[in-house]
């Protein structure tokens, strides 16, 4: 377990120093959860739809190699160039090569969590390429020099006054203007110039259809389309798990995605890309980066069913009160906490513990990933592989000894209660993390066991 | 009435800090005609260690549990999280099939439909997560499915009780086992928000089926010097048994 | 071994045991009229209600003259209006499909046909050949779409059945999209703003006469 401050507990504690801000963050995201509930209630067969989506994804995982081959064949037939990247480094290099081939050093990019995972922007920047993120929230955090804190609502952690300041500094909007309408319009003008002048556009992929070799990109803003249809080169990046078998399956996923994410019946645009425009190049980069390894983990492979809706983020009481940056990884929240340990076990060993295992996440997940059960299982793996602190190991061993021996347990209980009653300062002090903001329970004179022995036996 | 012979499991922290909950549970079960036996050498279900990633250290607890409780046809505990843990993680025994949380035992096995209980207070019901989502004690707000609530079903039988509404009917309290100290800041904030929801709606007493949640909320209430008390549902259902 | 081989063999080695595809939800039953034929009356009312709730506007019209009048009133300041509906001329310019999309940068209003609407979410399905250029439905400041009032399906399952039918009749699209309302964002403190990078407004016309099918596929 990481002992530096880059762990969820420390970062969340820092986040909680500003209690009104935590409440604002929590209320905002709870509202998104409520919008999801309202939208889901309007779909009569919602739970059956989740089940269908889950089973489609189960089928996909069980035949992923076949579907990948089929998709590649169809895509190539459609005139799309298909690239395969084993890891983040290869992914980044492929994109740089395409840019260099076309002698381009400026590009626009619409939302792709995969490119966050691969740290594409930093890599391209180091290699002299300017990348403009065109999703409004992504552009805000890009200008602020921060990663997104939510995979659907990238700057949900930022107040409008802060966004106003960022736009004042970088876009020249009037100081003090925090009106969302005004700021959005300023972004529209600022980014329109980029769309019109950039020759290469990169997009993410929400779904890729094996049957037809097409892929779908969903946005509300229209930025993916503005970029792609004006560019000479359209590069689409996707994790290999984003394949679905048949086009008609999109009916299931497009009914679930936006309702789960934001409470909308569908995103404004659900764009189906099948062939490049005449004279345009269309590329798709299929990325592994640990997914094939994860696929082999019986207990954890279901996390590959994820459609990146973030419903689990919005419902998670811990995420709402700690913010995405506390997870120190590209994809935060409950799903991130079961994906990240696959990428780096010790760096992300803290994440499966950033949860009370309440189970809310698993029950909003449109593809029925058993998130809270995987959190529990990752804890076992992490400890077994030696990533628990020495202190925690010792405490658990002691607890095991006490709880496996009734007489020791009874003695320890009596002793603990004696100290609480007669020398409370030994327990009520700064070393006791419970006691910082909560009173200890009142110690009774006798335990239930002692009462029973006296009164019932 | 069939006399059920019940093995009573009292969670470790209830045993040590809230014996009155154990007493209320026992009296309630006897009142409904059960022969209740408390094996004296029980300790803990092992959940605190398992949830911390130390499942491999729970064999001692598990063996002790099996030794103490195998003989019973019914094992009842006033704790949703302990019962869920046993049901999901105790292997090599048929105990999981015989294990019941108190509320579900009352509604599903004893089929309690009336109570001689009186509790004339405004009460907020906290739906503990493991009991609700894990054992199905009540419908969860995440699912598009018909509402039901076994704890509420029982509380509705108590004379004089007034159940309050909440803004968030099933948000986690933040206890979460060792989470309560390992992620103290978030844990406390979650608890404070739960408490605020209940107080906002006028609760005089907060109840639920899990004393761990209530212990956490009580710690916050007492630190706030609040008059609001916590009471395990067993205590409310058993109230007025003694004059 | 190329990355492609590495990835495919790793995936094949690690994928779990086969799991069957589930059946898809059956089509929502259409309301029957007294004569026994399916009546879409509820569907277009639902379509309009949902579209309006997501920031779009809808008009049910008897013909293109009416469309021209309404748009003229709504967008009096529109300087450059382009259409792919022949009947809408001379109100709108008929641009050629092969132009460089950058030349559409100053289009104020584009009027395009779409194939059908989806009642459950207020979306319209439009394919490339209806767009004049892929960029046009996005680069225009305001967008108007025209569908036939009877061409509204209940849900997305029916939508994809319809898309498959359309494809069997004509060449497969190279690009197509569902458009549901104007472009929008709520990225700034969850405040909904209509008009992000795509059109600031969307108006859908539901025609109740047959659309001429020249050049619409």
PDB file of N, CA, C and O in Angstrom, chain C residues 17-63:
ATOM      1  N   UNK C  17     -15.767 -19.029 -21.342  1.00  0.00           N
ATOM      2  CA  UNK C  17     -16.577 -19.999 -22.073  1.00  0.00           C
ATOM      3  C   UNK C  17     -17.751 -19.299 -22.764  1.00  0.00           C
ATOM      4  O   UNK C  17     -18.238 -18.279 -22.284  1.00  0.00           O
ATOM      5  N   UNK C  18     -18.181 -19.851 -23.898  1.00  0.00           N
ATOM      6  CA  UNK C  18     -19.210 -19.189 -24.714  1.00  0.00           C
ATOM      7  C   UNK C  18     -20.480 -18.869 -23.934  1.00  0.00           C
ATOM      8  O   UNK C  18     -20.934 -19.673 -23.123  1.00  0.00           O
ATOM      9  N   UNK C  19     -21.008 -17.695 -24.166  1.00  0.00           N
ATOM     10  CA  UNK C  19     -22.273 -17.292 -23.588  1.00  0.00           C
ATOM     11  C   UNK C  19     -23.156 -16.863 -24.743  1.00  0.00           C
ATOM     12  O   UNK C  19     -22.731 -16.105 -25.606  1.00  0.00           O
ATOM     13  N   UNK C  20     -24.384 -17.347 -24.774  1.00  0.00           N
ATOM     14  CA  UNK C  20     -25.274 -17.062 -25.900  1.00  0.00           C
ATOM     15  C   UNK C  20     -25.776 -15.638 -25.881  1.00  0.00           C
ATOM     16  O   UNK C  20     -25.956 -15.047 -24.815  1.00  0.00           O
ATOM     17  N   UNK C  21     -26.076 -15.139 -27.076  1.00  0.00           N
ATOM     18  CA  UNK C  21     -26.716 -13.847 -27.167  1.00  0.00           C
ATOM     19  C   UNK C  21     -28.156 -13.955 -26.688  1.00  0.00           C
ATOM     20  O   UNK C  21     -28.824 -14.945 -26.972  1.00  0.00           O
ATOM     21  N   UNK C  22     -28.644 -12.933 -25.988  1.00  0.00           N
ATOM     22  CA  UNK C  22     -30.044 -12.988 -25.553  1.00  0.00           C
ATOM     23  C   UNK C  22     -30.961 -12.555 -26.691  1.00  0.00           C
ATOM     24  O   UNK C  22     -30.502 -11.891 -27.639  1.00  0.00           O
ATOM     25  N   UNK C  23     -32.247 -12.890 -26.621  1.00  0.00           N
ATOM     26  CA  UNK C  23     -33.179 -12.322 -27.600  1.00  0.00           C
ATOM     27  C   UNK C  23     -33.345 -10.839 -27.310  1.00  0.00           C
ATOM     28  O   UNK C  23     -33.187 -10.407 -26.165  1.00  0.00           O
ATOM     29  N   UNK C  24     -33.638 -10.065 -28.350  1.00  0.00           N
ATOM     30  CA  UNK C  24     -33.836  -8.636 -28.120  1.00  0.00           C
ATOM     31  C   UNK C  24     -35.301  -8.372 -27.780  1.00  0.00           C
ATOM     32  O   UNK C  24     -36.172  -9.158 -28.146  1.00  0.00           O
ATOM     33  N   UNK C  25     -35.575  -7.235 -27.095  1.00  0.00           N
ATOM     34  CA  UNK C  25     -36.967  -6.931 -26.757  1.00  0.00           C
ATOM     35  C   UNK C  25     -37.807  -6.908 -28.022  1.00  0.00           C
ATOM     36  O   UNK C  25     -37.383  -6.397 -29.056  1.00  0.00           O
ATOM     37  N   UNK C  26     -39.018  -7.458 -27.941  1.00  0.00           N
ATOM     38  CA  UNK C  26     -39.878  -7.438 -29.114  1.00  0.00           C
ATOM     39  C   UNK C  26     -40.422  -6.040 -29.308  1.00  0.00           C
ATOM     40  O   UNK C  26     -40.494  -5.250 -28.368  1.00  0.00           O
ATOM     41  N   UNK C  27     -40.826  -5.721 -30.521  1.00  0.00           N
ATOM     42  CA  UNK C  27     -41.299  -4.381 -30.835  1.00  0.00           C
ATOM     43  C   UNK C  27     -42.502  -4.049 -29.980  1.00  0.00           C
ATOM     44  O   UNK C  27     -43.356  -4.897 -29.738  1.00  0.00           O
ATOM     45  N   UNK C  28     -42.567  -2.804 -29.531  1.00  0.00           N
ATOM     46  CA  UNK C  28     -43.724  -2.362 -28.745  1.00  0.00           C
ATOM     47  C   UNK C  28     -44.960  -2.488 -29.631  1.00  0.00           C
ATOM     48  O   UNK C  28     -44.938  -2.083 -30.786  1.00  0.00           O
ATOM     49  N   UNK C  29     -46.053  -3.035 -29.124  1.00  0.00           N
ATOM     50  CA  UNK C  29     -47.241  -3.218 -29.979  1.00  0.00           C
ATOM     51  C   UNK C  29     -47.804  -1.866 -30.391  1.00  0.00           C
ATOM     52  O   UNK C  29     -47.935  -0.961 -29.580  1.00  0.00           O
ATOM     53  N   UNK C  30     -48.099  -1.715 -31.657  1.00  0.00           N
ATOM     54  CA  UNK C  30     -48.662  -0.460 -32.146  1.00  0.00           C
ATOM     55  C   UNK C  30     -50.146  -0.422 -31.807  1.00  0.00           C
ATOM     56  O   UNK C  30     -50.818  -1.442 -31.794  1.00  0.00           O
ATOM     57  N   UNK C  31     -50.627   0.778 -31.525  1.00  0.00           N
ATOM     58  CA  UNK C  31     -52.060   0.928 -31.185  1.00  0.00           C
ATOM     59  C   UNK C  31     -52.903   0.607 -32.420  1.00  0.00           C
ATOM     60  O   UNK C  31     -52.585   0.992 -33.525  1.00  0.00           O
ATOM     61  N   UNK C  32     -53.961  -0.115 -32.213  1.00  0.00           N
ATOM     62  CA  UNK C  32     -54.819  -0.486 -33.348  1.00  0.00           C
ATOM     63  C   UNK C  32     -55.983   0.491 -33.477  1.00  0.00           C
ATOM     64  O   UNK C  32     -56.590   0.869 -32.498  1.00  0.00           O
ATOM     65  N   UNK C  33     -56.284   0.877 -34.692  1.00  0.00           N
ATOM     66  CA  UNK C  33     -57.444   1.745 -34.916  1.00  0.00           C
ATOM     67  C   UNK C  33     -58.680   0.862 -35.103  1.00  0.00           C
ATOM     68  O   UNK C  33     -58.582  -0.348 -35.152  1.00  0.00           O
ATOM     69  N   UNK C  34     -59.833   1.512 -35.247  1.00  0.00           N
ATOM     70  CA  UNK C  34     -61.069   0.752 -35.453  1.00  0.00           C
ATOM     71  C   UNK C  34     -60.982  -0.091 -36.713  1.00  0.00           C
ATOM     72  O   UNK C  34     -61.522  -1.180 -36.782  1.00  0.00           O
ATOM     73  N   UNK C  35     -60.265   0.429 -37.718  1.00  0.00           N
ATOM     74  CA  UNK C  35     -60.145  -0.331 -38.978  1.00  0.00           C
ATOM     75  C   UNK C  35     -59.115  -1.437 -38.877  1.00  0.00           C
ATOM     76  O   UNK C  35     -58.905  -2.182 -39.807  1.00  0.00           O
ATOM     77  N   UNK C  36     -58.402  -1.521 -37.761  1.00  0.00           N
ATOM     78  CA  UNK C  36     -57.458  -2.616 -37.591  1.00  0.00           C
ATOM     79  C   UNK C  36     -56.040  -2.304 -38.053  1.00  0.00           C
ATOM     80  O   UNK C  36     -55.166  -3.141 -37.934  1.00  0.00           O
ATOM     81  N   UNK C  37     -55.809  -1.111 -38.595  1.00  0.00           N
ATOM     82  CA  UNK C  37     -54.425  -0.819 -39.005  1.00  0.00           C
ATOM     83  C   UNK C  37     -53.747   0.003 -37.919  1.00  0.00           C
ATOM     84  O   UNK C  37     -54.402   0.750 -37.202  1.00  0.00           O
ATOM     85  N   UNK C  38     -52.433  -0.109 -37.825  1.00  0.00           N
ATOM     86  CA  UNK C  38     -51.702   0.567 -36.745  1.00  0.00           C
ATOM     87  C   UNK C  38     -51.798   2.083 -36.896  1.00  0.00           C
ATOM     88  O   UNK C  38     -51.550   2.625 -37.959  1.00  0.00           O
ATOM     89  N   UNK C  39     -52.191   2.774 -35.839  1.00  0.00           N
ATOM     90  CA  UNK C  39     -52.314   4.233 -35.873  1.00  0.00           C
ATOM     91  C   UNK C  39     -51.163   4.866 -35.108  1.00  0.00           C
ATOM     92  O   UNK C  39     -50.988   4.603 -33.933  1.00  0.00           O
ATOM     93  N   UNK C  40     -50.427   5.705 -35.764  1.00  0.00           N
ATOM     94  CA  UNK C  40     -49.281   6.302 -35.090  1.00  0.00           C
ATOM     95  C   UNK C  40     -49.629   7.565 -34.311  1.00  0.00           C
ATOM     96  O   UNK C  40     -48.761   8.309 -33.929  1.00  0.00           O
ATOM     97  N   UNK C  41     -50.907   7.840 -34.101  1.00  0.00           N
ATOM     98  CA  UNK C  41     -51.290   9.108 -33.463  1.00  0.00           C
ATOM     99  C   UNK C  41     -50.576   9.305 -32.136  1.00  0.00           C
ATOM    100  O   UNK C  41     -50.071  10.370 -31.845  1.00  0.00           O
ATOM    101  N   UNK C  42     -50.543   8.291 -31.317  1.00  0.00           N
ATOM    102  CA  UNK C  42     -49.859   8.433 -30.036  1.00  0.00           C
ATOM    103  C   UNK C  42     -48.377   8.650 -30.234  1.00  0.00           C
ATOM    104  O   UNK C  42     -47.751   9.365 -29.465  1.00  0.00           O
ATOM    105  N   UNK C  43     -47.806   8.041 -31.254  1.00  0.00           N
ATOM    106  CA  UNK C  43     -46.377   8.136 -31.458  1.00  0.00           C
ATOM    107  C   UNK C  43     -45.962   9.556 -31.811  1.00  0.00           C
ATOM    108  O   UNK C  43     -44.960  10.053 -31.293  1.00  0.00           O
ATOM    109  N   UNK C  44     -46.714  10.228 -32.685  1.00  0.00           N
ATOM    110  CA  UNK C  44     -46.223  11.559 -33.033  1.00  0.00           C
ATOM    111  C   UNK C  44     -46.443  12.541 -31.888  1.00  0.00           C
ATOM    112  O   UNK C  44     -45.638  13.436 -31.679  1.00  0.00           O
ATOM    113  N   UNK C  45     -47.495  12.325 -31.101  1.00  0.00           N
ATOM    114  CA  UNK C  45     -47.676  13.178 -29.921  1.00  0.00           C
ATOM    115  C   UNK C  45     -46.535  12.968 -28.931  1.00  0.00           C
ATOM    116  O   UNK C  45     -45.992  13.911 -28.361  1.00  0.00           O
ATOM    117  N   UNK C  46     -46.152  11.705 -28.747  1.00  0.00           N
ATOM    118  CA  UNK C  46     -45.049  11.411 -27.835  1.00  0.00           C
ATOM    119  C   UNK C  46     -43.753  11.994 -28.368  1.00  0.00           C
ATOM    120  O   UNK C  46     -42.982  12.604 -27.625  1.00  0.00           O
ATOM    121  N   UNK C  47     -43.526  11.821 -29.661  1.00  0.00           N
ATOM    122  CA  UNK C  47     -42.309  12.343 -30.287  1.00  0.00           C
ATOM    123  C   UNK C  47     -42.195  13.841 -30.045  1.00  0.00           C
ATOM    124  O   UNK C  47     -41.147  14.343 -29.629  1.00  0.00           O
ATOM    125  N   UNK C  48     -43.292  14.553 -30.285  1.00  0.00           N
ATOM    126  CA  UNK C  48     -43.268  16.009 -30.128  1.00  0.00           C
ATOM    127  C   UNK C  48     -43.017  16.389 -28.671  1.00  0.00           C
ATOM    128  O   UNK C  48     -42.218  17.277 -28.370  1.00  0.00           O
ATOM    129  N   UNK C  49     -43.697  15.703 -27.765  1.00  0.00           N
ATOM    130  CA  UNK C  49     -43.536  16.022 -26.344  1.00  0.00           C
ATOM    131  C   UNK C  49     -42.083  15.826 -25.897  1.00  0.00           C
ATOM    132  O   UNK C  49     -41.500  16.665 -25.205  1.00  0.00           O
ATOM    133  N   UNK C  50     -41.480  14.716 -26.304  1.00  0.00           N
ATOM    134  CA  UNK C  50     -40.107  14.453 -25.888  1.00  0.00           C
ATOM    135  C   UNK C  50     -39.154  15.453 -26.539  1.00  0.00           C
ATOM    136  O   UNK C  50     -38.269  16.009 -25.886  1.00  0.00           O
ATOM    137  N   UNK C  51     -39.360  15.715 -27.833  1.00  0.00           N
ATOM    138  CA  UNK C  51     -38.478  16.654 -28.529  1.00  0.00           C
ATOM    139  C   UNK C  51     -38.511  18.015 -27.846  1.00  0.00           C
ATOM    140  O   UNK C  51     -37.479  18.662 -27.652  1.00  0.00           O
ATOM    141  N   UNK C  52     -39.714  18.441 -27.483  1.00  0.00           N
ATOM    142  CA  UNK C  52     -39.819  19.748 -26.830  1.00  0.00           C
ATOM    143  C   UNK C  52     -39.151  19.730 -25.455  1.00  0.00           C
ATOM    144  O   UNK C  52     -38.530  20.712 -25.048  1.00  0.00           O
ATOM    145  N   UNK C  53     -39.226  18.601 -24.764  1.00  0.00           N
ATOM    146  CA  UNK C  53     -38.600  18.536 -23.437  1.00  0.00           C
ATOM    147  C   UNK C  53     -37.077  18.562 -23.534  1.00  0.00           C
ATOM    148  O   UNK C  53     -36.402  18.854 -22.555  1.00  0.00           O
ATOM    149  N   UNK C  54     -36.519  18.247 -24.715  1.00  0.00           N
ATOM    150  CA  UNK C  54     -35.059  18.265 -24.845  1.00  0.00           C
ATOM    151  C   UNK C  54     -34.586  19.490 -25.630  1.00  0.00           C
ATOM    152  O   UNK C  54     -33.466  19.535 -26.123  1.00  0.00           O
ATOM    153  N   UNK C  55     -35.455  20.482 -25.765  1.00  0.00           N
ATOM    154  CA  UNK C  55     -35.022  21.760 -26.335  1.00  0.00           C
ATOM    155  C   UNK C  55     -35.270  21.920 -27.814  1.00  0.00           C
ATOM    156  O   UNK C  55     -34.843  22.912 -28.410  1.00  0.00           O
ATOM    157  N   UNK C  56     -35.960  20.949 -28.436  1.00  0.00           N
ATOM    158  CA  UNK C  56     -36.273  21.092 -29.847  1.00  0.00           C
ATOM    159  C   UNK C  56     -37.655  21.691 -30.023  1.00  0.00           C
ATOM    160  O   UNK C  56     -38.402  21.845 -29.064  1.00  0.00           O
ATOM    161  N   UNK C  57     -37.964  22.029 -31.260  1.00  0.00           N
ATOM    162  CA  UNK C  57     -39.317  22.509 -31.562  1.00  0.00           C
ATOM    163  C   UNK C  57     -39.894  21.631 -32.652  1.00  0.00           C
ATOM    164  O   UNK C  57     -39.161  21.124 -33.502  1.00  0.00           O
ATOM    165  N   UNK C  58     -41.208  21.475 -32.664  1.00  0.00           N
ATOM    166  CA  UNK C  58     -41.845  20.636 -33.673  1.00  0.00           C
ATOM    167  C   UNK C  58     -43.070  21.335 -34.228  1.00  0.00           C
ATOM    168  O   UNK C  58     -43.764  22.052 -33.501  1.00  0.00           O
ATOM    169  N   UNK C  59     -43.292  21.144 -35.516  1.00  0.00           N
ATOM    170  CA  UNK C  59     -44.504  21.659 -36.160  1.00  0.00           C
ATOM    171  C   UNK C  59     -45.068  20.549 -37.026  1.00  0.00           C
ATOM    172  O   UNK C  59     -44.331  19.906 -37.773  1.00  0.00           O
ATOM    173  N   UNK C  60     -46.373  20.369 -36.959  1.00  0.00           N
ATOM    174  CA  UNK C  60     -47.039  19.451 -37.888  1.00  0.00           C
ATOM    175  C   UNK C  60     -47.614  20.300 -39.010  1.00  0.00           C
ATOM    176  O   UNK C  60     -48.371  21.232 -38.750  1.00  0.00           O
ATOM    177  N   UNK C  61     -47.211  20.027 -40.253  1.00  0.00           N
ATOM    178  CA  UNK C  61     -47.570  20.897 -41.380  1.00  0.00           C
ATOM    179  C   UNK C  61     -48.143  20.085 -42.532  1.00  0.00           C
ATOM    180  O   UNK C  61     -47.867  18.894 -42.654  1.00  0.00           O
ATOM    181  N   UNK C  62     -48.888  20.780 -43.347  1.00  0.00           N
ATOM    182  CA  UNK C  62     -49.514  20.090 -44.484  1.00  0.00           C
ATOM    183  C   UNK C  62     -48.648  20.121 -45.726  1.00  0.00           C
ATOM    184  O   UNK C  62     -48.851  19.346 -46.647  1.00  0.00           O
ATOM    185  N   UNK C  63     -47.664  21.028 -45.784  1.00  0.00           N
ATOM    186  CA  UNK C  63     -46.837  21.083 -46.991  1.00  0.00           C
ATOM    187  C   UNK C  63     -45.628  21.975 -46.821  1.00  0.00           C
ATOM    188  O   UNK C  63     -45.444  22.629 -45.785  1.00  0.00           O
TER     189      UNK C  63
END
